[in-house]
Coordinates of C-alpha atoms and ligand atoms in Angstrom, one line a residue:
X1 CA 34.8 35.7 42.6
X2 CA 31.5 35.0 40.8
X3 CA 29.7 37.9 39.0
X4 CA 26.5 39.2 40.3
X5 CA 23.1 39.6 38.5
X6 CA 20.3 41.8 39.7
X7 CA 16.9 41.4 38.0
X8 CA 13.9 43.7 38.6
X9 CA 10.6 42.1 37.4
X10 CA 7.4 43.9 36.6
X11 CA 4.1 42.2 35.9
X12 CA 2.6 38.7 35.8
X13 CA 3.7 35.2 36.8
X14 CA 4.9 34.6 33.2
X15 CA 7.4 37.4 33.7
X16 CA 8.5 36.0 37.1
X17 CA 9.0 32.6 35.4
X18 CA 11.0 34.2 32.5
X19 CA 13.2 36.1 35.1
X20 CA 14.0 32.9 36.9
X21 CA 14.9 31.2 33.6
X22 CA 17.2 34.1 32.7
X23 CA 19.0 33.8 36.1
X24 CA 19.4 30.0 35.5
X25 CA 20.7 30.6 32.0
X26 CA 23.3 33.2 32.9
X27 CA 24.3 31.2 35.9
X28 CA 25.1 28.2 33.6
X29 CA 26.8 30.1 30.8
X30 CA 28.6 33.0 32.7
X31 CA 28.5 31.9 36.3
X32 CA 26.3 34.8 37.4
X33 CA 24.9 34.6 40.9
X34 CA 21.7 36.4 41.8
X35 CA 21.7 39.4 44.2
X36 CA 19.0 41.6 45.7
X37 CA 21.3 44.6 45.7
X38 CA 21.7 46.5 42.3
X39 CA 24.7 48.4 43.8
X40 CA 26.8 45.3 44.0
X41 CA 25.7 43.8 40.6
X42 CA 27.9 43.4 37.5
X43 CA 24.8 43.2 35.4
X44 CA 21.3 44.7 36.1
X45 CA 18.3 43.7 34.2
X46 CA 14.7 45.0 33.9
X47 CA 12.1 42.4 32.9
X48 CA 9.2 44.7 31.9
X49 CA 5.4 44.4 31.5
X50 CA 3.2 46.7 29.3
X51 CA -0.3 45.3 30.0
X52 CA -1.3 48.4 31.9
X53 CA -0.3 52.1 31.7
X54 CA 2.8 53.9 32.7
X55 CA 4.9 50.9 31.8
X56 CA 7.2 52.8 29.5
X57 CA 7.5 55.7 32.0
X58 CA 8.4 53.2 34.8
X59 CA 11.1 51.6 32.6
X60 CA 12.7 54.9 31.6
X61 CA 12.7 56.3 35.1
X62 CA 14.3 53.0 36.4
X63 CA 16.9 53.3 33.6
X64 CA 17.6 56.9 34.7
X65 CA 18.3 55.7 38.2
X66 CA 20.6 53.0 36.9
X67 CA 22.5 55.6 34.9
X68 CA 24.3 56.7 38.0
X69 CA 25.4 53.1 38.7
X70 CA 26.9 52.9 35.2
X71 CA 28.7 56.2 35.8
X72 CA 30.3 54.7 38.9
X73 CA 31.0 51.4 37.1
X74 CA 31.4 51.8 33.3
X75 CA 31.7 47.9 33.0
X76 CA 28.2 47.5 34.4
X77 CA 25.9 45.7 31.8
X78 CA 22.3 47.1 31.7
X79 CA 19.7 44.9 29.9
X80 CA 16.0 45.4 29.3
X81 CA 13.7 42.5 28.4
X82 CA 10.0 41.7 28.4
X83 CA 7.0 43.4 26.7
X84 CA 8.1 47.0 26.9
X85 CA 11.4 46.0 25.3
X86 CA 9.4 44.2 22.6
X87 CA 7.3 47.3 21.9
X88 CA 10.0 49.9 22.1
X89 CA 13.0 48.1 20.5
X90 CA 15.8 50.4 19.3
X91 CA 13.9 53.3 20.8
X92 CA 15.2 52.3 24.2
X93 CA 18.8 52.8 23.1
X94 CA 17.9 56.2 21.7
X95 CA 16.2 57.4 24.9
X96 CA 18.6 55.5 27.3
X97 CA 22.0 55.1 25.6
X98 CA 23.4 53.6 28.9
X99 CA 21.5 50.4 28.0
X100 CA 23.6 47.5 26.5
X101 CA 21.1 44.8 25.7
X102 CA 17.4 44.9 24.6
X103 CA 15.6 41.5 24.2
X104 CA 12.0 40.4 23.9
X105 CA 10.1 37.7 25.8
X106 CA 10.9 35.2 23.0
X107 CA 14.6 35.9 22.7
X108 CA 15.7 35.7 26.3
X109 CA 17.6 32.5 25.5
X110 CA 19.9 34.5 23.3
X111 CA 21.1 36.6 26.2
X112 CA 24.4 34.8 26.7
X113 CA 25.4 35.4 23.0
X114 CA 24.2 39.0 23.2
X115 CA 26.2 39.5 26.3
X116 CA 29.4 38.1 24.7
X117 CA 29.0 40.2 21.7
X118 CA 28.3 43.3 23.8
X119 CA 31.4 42.7 25.9
X120 CA 33.6 41.7 22.9
X121 CA 32.6 44.4 20.5
X122 CA 31.6 47.0 23.1
X123 CA 28.4 47.6 21.1
X124 CA 24.8 47.5 22.2
X125 CA 22.5 44.7 21.0
X126 CA 18.8 44.6 20.2
X127 CA 16.9 41.4 19.5
X128 CA 13.1 41.4 19.9
X129 CA 12.2 38.8 17.3
X130 CA 9.7 36.0 17.8
X131 CA 11.6 32.7 17.2
X132 CA 8.9 30.9 19.2
X133 CA 9.8 27.4 20.5
X134 CA 13.5 27.9 20.0
X135 CA 13.5 29.7 23.4
X136 CA 12.6 26.5 25.3
X137 CA 15.1 24.4 23.4
X138 CA 17.9 26.6 24.4
X139 CA 17.1 27.0 28.1
X140 CA 18.9 24.9 30.7
X141 CA 16.9 22.5 32.9
X142 CA 14.9 24.4 35.6
X143 CA 16.6 24.8 39.0
X144 CA 14.3 25.2 42.1
X145 CA 14.9 25.8 45.7
X146 CA 11.5 25.0 47.2
X147 CA 8.6 22.6 46.9
X148 CA 6.8 24.7 44.3
X149 CA 7.6 25.5 40.6
X150 CA 6.1 27.2 37.6
X151 CA 6.2 25.5 34.2
X152 CA 5.4 27.5 31.1
X153 CA 3.6 25.2 28.7
X154 CA 2.3 27.7 26.1
X155 CA 3.3 31.2 25.2
X156 CA 1.8 34.2 23.4
X157 CA -1.8 34.9 22.5
X158 CA -3.8 34.9 19.3
X159 CA -7.1 36.1 20.8
X160 CA -6.5 39.8 20.1
X161 CA -8.9 41.2 22.7
X162 CA -9.5 44.8 21.7
X163 CA -7.8 46.3 24.8
X164 CA -4.7 44.1 25.1
X165 CA -1.1 44.4 23.9
X166 CA 0.0 40.8 24.7
X167 CA -0.5 39.4 21.1
X168 CA 1.7 42.2 19.8
X169 CA 4.4 42.0 22.5
X170 CA 4.6 38.2 23.1
X171 CA 3.6 37.0 19.7
X172 CA 0.9 34.5 18.7
X173 CA 0.1 31.4 20.6
X174 CA 2.4 28.4 20.5
X175 CA 2.5 25.3 22.7
X176 CA 5.6 23.5 23.9
X177 CA 5.9 19.8 22.7
X178 CA 4.3 17.4 25.2
X179 CA 7.6 15.5 25.7
X180 CA 9.5 18.6 26.7
X181 CA 6.8 19.7 29.2
X182 CA 6.8 16.2 30.8
X183 CA 10.6 16.0 30.9
X184 CA 10.8 19.3 32.7
X185 CA 8.1 18.3 35.3
X186 CA 9.8 14.9 36.0
X187 CA 13.1 16.7 36.5
X188 CA 11.4 19.2 38.9
X189 CA 9.8 16.3 40.9
X190 CA 13.3 14.7 41.1
X191 CA 14.5 17.9 42.7
X192 CA 11.8 17.7 45.4
X193 CA 9.1 19.8 43.8
X194 CA 5.6 18.8 45.0
X195 CA 3.4 21.4 43.4
X196 CA 3.6 22.7 39.8
X197 CA 1.7 25.6 38.3
X198 CA 1.3 25.3 34.5
X199 CA 1.5 28.7 32.9
X200 CA 0.3 30.3 29.7
X201 CA -1.6 33.4 28.6
X202 CA -4.4 31.0 27.7
X203 CA -3.1 27.9 29.3
X204 CA -6.2 25.8 28.6
X205 CA -5.7 26.5 24.9
X206 CA -2.6 24.2 25.1
X207 CA -2.3 22.0 22.0
X208 CA 1.1 20.3 22.5
X209 CA 2.7 18.6 19.5
X210 CA 3.3 14.9 20.0
X211 CA 6.3 13.0 18.6
X212 CA 4.0 11.1 16.2
X213 CA 2.5 14.2 14.7
X214 CA -0.6 14.1 17.0
X215 CA -1.7 16.8 19.5
X216 CA -2.0 16.7 23.2
X217 CA -4.9 18.8 24.5
X218 CA -4.9 20.6 27.8
X219 CA -7.3 18.5 29.8
X220 CA -5.5 15.3 28.8
X221 CA -2.1 16.8 29.7
X222 CA -3.4 17.3 33.3
X223 CA -3.7 13.6 33.8
X224 CA -0.1 13.0 32.7
X225 CA 1.2 15.8 34.9
X226 CA -0.7 14.6 37.9
X227 CA 0.7 11.1 37.4
X228 CA 4.3 12.1 37.8
X229 CA 5.8 10.6 40.9
X230 CA 6.2 13.2 43.6
X231 CA 3.8 15.8 42.1
X232 CA 0.9 15.9 44.4
X233 CA -0.7 19.3 43.6
X234 CA -1.3 20.8 40.1
X235 CA -2.5 24.3 39.4
X236 CA -2.8 26.2 36.1
X237 CA -3.3 29.8 35.1
X238 CA -4.6 31.7 33.1
X239 CA -7.6 30.0 31.4
X240 CA -9.7 31.6 28.7
X241 CA -13.4 31.0 28.8
X242 CA -13.6 30.1 25.1
X243 CA -11.0 27.3 25.6
X244 CA -12.9 25.6 28.4
X245 CA -14.1 22.0 27.5
X246 CA -16.2 19.4 29.1
X247 CA -13.0 17.4 29.4
X248 CA -11.6 20.1 31.7
X249 CA -14.7 19.9 33.9
X250 CA -14.3 16.1 34.1
X251 CA -10.5 16.4 34.8
X252 CA -11.3 18.5 37.9
X253 CA -13.5 15.7 39.2
X254 CA -11.2 12.8 38.2
X255 CA -7.8 14.2 39.2
X256 CA -7.4 14.4 43.0
X257 CA -4.1 16.3 42.6
X258 CA -5.8 19.1 40.7
X259 CA -6.3 22.0 43.1
X260 CA -10.0 23.0 43.7
X261 CA -9.4 26.4 42.2
X262 CA -10.4 27.9 38.8
X263 CA -9.1 31.2 37.6
X264 CA -11.4 32.1 34.7
X265 CA -11.2 35.8 33.6
X266 CA -14.6 37.2 32.6
X267 CA -13.6 40.9 32.4
X268 CA -17.2 42.2 32.3
X269 CA -20.7 41.0 32.9
X270 CA -22.2 43.1 30.1
X271 CA -22.6 41.5 26.7
X272 CA -22.4 44.8 25.0
X273 CA -18.9 45.4 26.6
X274 CA -17.8 41.8 26.1
X275 CA -18.5 42.3 22.4
X276 CA -16.6 45.5 22.2
X277 CA -13.7 43.8 24.0
X278 CA -13.9 41.0 21.4
X279 CA -13.9 38.4 24.1
X280 CA -15.8 35.8 22.0
X281 CA -18.4 34.8 24.6
X282 CA -21.5 36.2 26.2
X283 CA -22.1 36.3 30.0
X284 CA -24.6 33.5 29.7
X285 CA -22.0 31.3 28.0
X286 CA -19.5 32.1 30.7
X287 CA -22.0 31.3 33.4
X288 CA -23.0 28.0 31.8
X289 CA -19.4 26.8 32.3
X290 CA -19.4 28.1 35.9
X291 CA -22.6 26.1 36.5
X292 CA -21.0 23.0 35.1
X293 CA -18.0 23.3 37.4
X294 CA -20.1 24.1 40.4
X295 CA -22.5 21.2 39.5
X296 CA -19.7 18.7 40.0
X297 CA -17.6 20.4 42.6
X298 CA -19.0 21.9 45.9
X299 CA -15.8 23.5 47.2
X300 CA -14.4 25.0 44.0
X301 CA -12.9 28.5 44.6
X302 CA -13.3 30.7 41.6
X303 CA -11.4 33.9 40.7
X304 CA -11.4 36.2 37.7
X305 CA -9.8 39.3 36.1
X306 CA -12.0 42.3 35.6
X307 CA -11.5 45.5 33.6
X308 CA -13.4 48.5 35.0
X309 CA -14.3 51.5 33.0
X310 CA -13.8 50.1 29.6
X311 CA -14.7 52.9 27.0
X312 CA -18.5 53.3 27.0
X313 CA -19.2 51.3 30.2
X314 CA -22.4 52.6 31.6
X315 CA -23.9 52.3 35.1
X316 CA -26.1 49.5 33.7
X317 CA -23.1 47.7 32.2
X318 CA -21.4 47.9 35.5
X319 CA -24.5 46.6 37.4
X320 CA -24.5 43.6 35.1
X321 CA -20.9 42.9 36.2
X322 CA -21.9 43.2 39.8
X323 CA -24.9 40.8 39.2
X324 CA -22.5 38.3 37.6
X325 CA -20.2 38.6 40.6
X326 CA -23.1 37.9 43.0
X327 CA -24.1 34.9 41.0
X328 CA -20.6 33.4 40.8
X329 CA -19.6 34.5 44.3
X330 CA -15.9 34.9 43.4
X331 CA -13.3 34.2 46.0
X332 CA -10.6 36.5 44.5
X333 CA -10.2 39.0 41.7
X334 CA -7.5 40.8 39.8
X335 CA -9.4 43.9 38.9
X336 CA -8.0 47.1 37.3
X337 CA -9.2 50.3 35.7
X338 CA -9.0 50.1 31.9
X339 CA -5.8 51.5 30.6
X340 CA -5.7 52.5 26.9
X341 CA -2.8 50.7 25.2
X342 CA -1.3 52.4 22.2
X343 CA -1.9 50.4 19.0
X344 CA -4.9 48.4 20.3
X345 CA -8.4 48.9 18.7
X346 CA -10.0 49.9 22.1
X347 CA -7.6 52.8 22.4
X348 CA -9.5 54.4 19.4
X349 CA -12.9 54.2 21.2
X350 CA -13.9 57.4 22.9
X351 CA -13.5 57.1 26.7
X352 CA -16.5 58.8 28.3
X353 CA -16.4 57.5 31.8
X354 CA -14.9 60.0 34.3
X355 CA -11.9 58.7 36.3
X356 CA -13.7 59.3 39.6
X357 CA -16.6 57.1 38.5
X358 CA -14.1 54.4 37.4
X359 CA -12.5 54.5 40.8
X360 CA -15.8 54.2 42.6
X361 CA -16.8 51.2 40.5
X362 CA -13.5 49.5 41.1
X363 CA -13.8 50.0 44.9
X364 CA -17.5 48.7 44.9
X365 CA -16.4 45.6 42.9
X366 CA -13.4 44.9 45.1
X367 CA -15.5 45.3 48.3
X368 CA -18.1 42.9 47.1
X369 CA -15.5 40.2 46.2
X370 CA -13.6 40.8 49.5
X371 CA -16.9 40.2 51.3
X372 CA -17.3 36.8 49.6
X373 CA -13.7 35.9 50.3
X374 CA -14.1 36.8 54.0
X375 CA -17.2 34.5 54.1
X376 CA -15.3 31.7 52.5
X377 CA -12.5 32.1 55.1
X378 CA -14.9 32.0 58.0
X379 CA -16.6 28.9 56.5
X380 CA -13.2 27.2 56.5
X381 CA -12.9 27.4 60.3
X382 CA -13.4 23.9 61.8
X383 CA -12.6 22.2 58.5
X384 CA -9.6 20.0 57.7
X385 CA -7.3 21.4 55.0
X386 CA -4.3 20.0 53.2
X387 CA -1.3 22.3 53.0
X388 CA 1.9 22.3 51.2
X389 CA 4.4 23.7 53.8
X390 CA 6.4 26.5 52.2
X391 CA 8.6 27.5 55.1
X392 CA 8.5 29.6 58.2
X393 CA 5.8 32.3 58.7
X394 CA 7.0 35.8 57.8
X395 CA 5.7 37.6 60.9
X396 CA 6.3 34.8 63.5
X397 CA 9.3 32.7 62.2
X398 CA 8.8 30.1 65.0
X399 CA 5.6 29.0 63.1
X400 CA 5.3 27.2 59.8
X401 CA 3.3 28.5 56.8
X402 CA 1.6 26.8 53.9
X403 CA -1.2 27.2 51.4
X404 CA -4.5 25.5 51.0
X405 CA -5.9 24.3 47.7
X406 CA -7.8 27.6 47.4
X407 CA -4.6 29.5 47.9
X408 CA -5.1 30.7 51.5
X409 CA -2.1 31.2 53.7
X410 CA -2.3 29.1 56.9
X411 CA 0.2 29.6 59.8
X412 CA 0.5 26.9 62.4
X413 CA 3.0 25.4 65.0
X414 CA 5.1 22.5 63.7
X415 CA 8.6 21.2 63.3
X416 CA 10.9 22.6 60.5
X417 CA 11.2 19.0 59.1
X418 CA 7.7 19.5 57.6
X419 CA 8.9 22.2 55.2
X420 CA 8.3 21.0 51.6
X421 CA 5.8 18.3 52.7
X422 CA 2.0 18.1 52.7
X423 CA 0.2 18.1 56.0
X424 CA -3.4 18.1 57.2
X425 CA -4.4 20.9 59.6
X426 CA -7.6 21.9 61.3
X427 CA -8.4 25.6 60.6
X428 CA -8.9 27.3 64.0
X429 CA -9.3 31.1 63.1
X430 CA -9.9 33.3 60.1
X431 CA -7.9 36.6 60.0
X432 CA -8.2 39.2 57.3
X433 CA -5.2 38.0 55.3
X434 CA -4.5 34.6 56.5
X435 CA -5.8 31.6 58.5
X436 CA -4.5 30.0 61.7
X437 CA -4.4 26.2 62.0
X438 CA -3.5 23.3 64.2
X439 CA -1.7 20.2 63.0
X440 CA -3.6 16.9 63.3
X441 CA -1.7 14.6 65.5
X442 CA -1.4 11.9 62.8
X443 CA -0.4 14.4 60.2
X444 CA 3.4 14.4 60.9
X445 CA 3.5 10.6 60.6
X446 CA 1.6 10.7 57.3
X447 CA 3.2 13.8 55.7
X448 CA 4.5 12.8 52.4
Ligands
SAM1 N1 -5.6 35.4 28.7 C1 -6.2 35.9 29.9 C2 -7.7 36.1 29.6 O1 -8.5 35.2 29.7 O2 -8.1 37.1 29.2 C3 -5.6 37.1 30.4 C4 -4.2 37.5 30.2 S1 -3.9 39.3 30.3 C5 -2.2 39.5 30.1 C6 -4.1 39.6 32.0 C7 -5.1 40.6 32.4 O3 -4.7 41.9 32.2 C8 -6.4 40.5 31.6 O4 -7.2 39.5 32.0 C9 -7.0 41.9 31.8 O5 -7.9 41.9 32.9 C10 -5.8 42.7 32.1 N2 -5.6 43.7 31.1 C11 -5.1 43.5 29.8 N3 -5.1 44.6 29.1 C12 -5.5 45.6 29.9 C13 -5.8 47.0 29.8 N4 -5.5 47.6 28.6 N5 -6.3 47.7 30.8 C14 -6.5 47.1 32.0 N6 -6.3 45.7 32.2 C15 -5.9 45.0 31.2
F3S2 FE1 -4.8 39.6 26.2 FE2 -7.1 38.7 25.6 FE3 -4.9 37.3 25.0 S1 -6.6 39.6 27.5 S2 -3.5 37.9 26.6 S3 -5.5 39.3 24.2 S4 -6.9 36.5 25.7

């Protein structure tokens, strides 16, 4: 009987991606099959995130819960990976001796060896080094079971924003070689993938080594990815404003496969706060890029990350953020209250904003952006939208569900044979969290 692996993932899409690669790897090397039930697992793994607070606490309380599993089954292997593992290292074994393996975001490919050593020598293993690109060389080809896939093209971050732990936990920026990225995408397309999302902490800072010593920049890479047979939609996240180029603006116009969506985190609309965050741009520079994109693209949906209540943020600073939001008219946001991260420069700045005030600001910001999003959804009623059909709708399984270019969920009636294909639908109704649509009669014939 095959051994079972349970993975609990905290955090961003990069972590989701890493978790699926770990499952692939342990399937190939040790025959592990994924399970949703930790109680029946032979190995349980936590893939952690430490971007915001309580990360450590969450990890240790989860490990406490898993201690009882280990008491029932002393052969159970417990592994901890990701950014908290990278930060805490050996400390994890001291506080949670039931843990067998600790590995960082850049050493997940060494898991099979660590597992063998741990079983053979009955001794815990810790490896949180940053061997960079070696990780990708050692991972098996990606396996997928749907029409969409993520592809990590660059890792780490060298920007050192004053509030962020990522450069310390995931290491400095490095890009995967162009040939490796393309091989992975061609293999995904051969397995039926129709949409890829290129991933990286600053994905548009990609500078992929070429076999002849040259460098492939991000905007050029997009043309190659979009030209792969079978890949009909390309997304990317997260971009950094200081890595945007005119070439990227042009790529959005020239590449039909590129989704009409831009995630460009601004964090704040106040130049004083941006400077203290060490973001490397002013609000005017950010807006100049937004203007360029909007100038060539009428239906571009724009989203951003925001940090509310950064130390020293005044009412006036916050108003500048709200003004910027009104100008851009964002469609979506990932907005969070500032969380001091030990070891980062911002954690040393005195935090004078009361929590109640931060919560009020966050709510005002989210309400404003939700208002824009509702308007966009209403404006989509009566329009034709291209969807990649993901599967059956969660709440009414007799219906199909798919996503538009601007990431809205649309539910509609149609045959199961359309799953994994693109269809054109007319949007008939905008609901708070999704849209309803109707298939165009010719759509089934033309779905590709
Ligand atoms: N590289 C991207 C960019 O352009 O900044 C962001 C990557 S970062 C891992 C994801 C998001 O987490 C950031 O955009 C920021 O909004 C949020 N974040 C990072 N550190 C944070 C902190 N200490 N408190 C609150 N949010 C934080
Ligand atoms: Fe973090 Fe800033 Fe890099 S938010 S991931 S240090 S760009």
